[in-house]
Amino acid sequence: MATNGGDEMTLYDAIGKTYAQTRRSDPRIAAKLLEILAPYHASTIVDIGAGTGSYAFALAENGYRILAVEPSATMRSQAASHPSIQWINACGEKLPLPAQKADVAIIMLAFHHFHNYQKVLQEIHRVTGGGPVVMFTYDPKMISSFWLTQYFPSFITDVQSTFLPIATLTSKIELIINAVVNIIPFPLPNDLSDSFAAVGWSRPELYLEESIRNGISTFSKLTDDELEQGLSSLYQDLEIGVWDHKYGHLRQQKQYDVGYRFLYTTA
Ligand SMILES: C[S@@+](CC[C@H](N)C(=O)[O-])C[C@H]1O[C@@H](n2cnc3c(N)ncnc32)[C@H](O)[C@@H]1O
């Protein structure tokens, strides 16, 4: 398959070296994705920003044929191979695919990384022939209520400048894809196996593990001082019981709405 801009060093070439170790697909997220996809009766799905292919693999195992689009060689190199997954070295802004090659597009925790999301949506519209889009993303207005920001305050500005407000995102998709966007909140289970940013909502000790932090792009943007200060403060609060005094009730909860959302379009 032709390449497109994927030969340059990407952010995930730098930060994604151990991604597949901590960012395994979560079965509850995969199940919800399959449930949303079912009514579309699709056979070929284009996965934009497929990463190491964890969700592509889950879909392929359920009978879908996947076009996995990923610009980072480091990420692609960690993918488990599957006969129904074709890997494409490209950015979503310029897909080296003919019109109507796929039935549906998915974007799993990747939209906020795109340089030009309007172009990506236009490309999706072309490649799916006006087909549906399913997205897993985060509602940035929820970030300031997440306890982790007490230790890493710059997460608030980072998330708010990285993720589009859900209302803006919805109207952009509706305009470019020409379809209605439906939103489903996705409360995170307390034993999430895909260790993205809010994985430790009830397991704060996870953030003390370097391997977990290495799979979370938000941590890579902190200065050394911010990281050191936040970690030592969290470590201390856990040692002396301050964290449990304030947030210990979360340890008893099975799930919690940190702000993750599925978006999917209907005609
Ligand atoms: C947080 S990872 C998510 C990977 C995968 N979807 C998952 O859920 O595990 C974001 C991915 O988007 C990719 N990405 C960044 N910019 C992109 C672009 N312009 N087009 C396509 N993918 C891009 C990154 O290389 C990275 O692999």
Coordinates of N, CA and C in Angstrom, one line a residue, residues 48 50 58 112 126:
I48 N -9.0 4.9 11.7 CA -8.1 6.0 11.6 C -7.3 6.2 12.9
A50 N -5.0 3.9 14.1 CA -5.3 2.5 14.6 C -4.3 2.1 15.7
A58 N -9.8 -6.7 17.7 CA -11.1 -7.2 18.3 C -12.2 -7.2 17.2
H112 N -8.1 13.7 18.8 CA -7.5 14.9 19.3 C -6.0 15.0 18.9
R126 N -15.3 10.8 2.0 CA -15.0 10.3 0.6 C -14.8 8.7 0.6

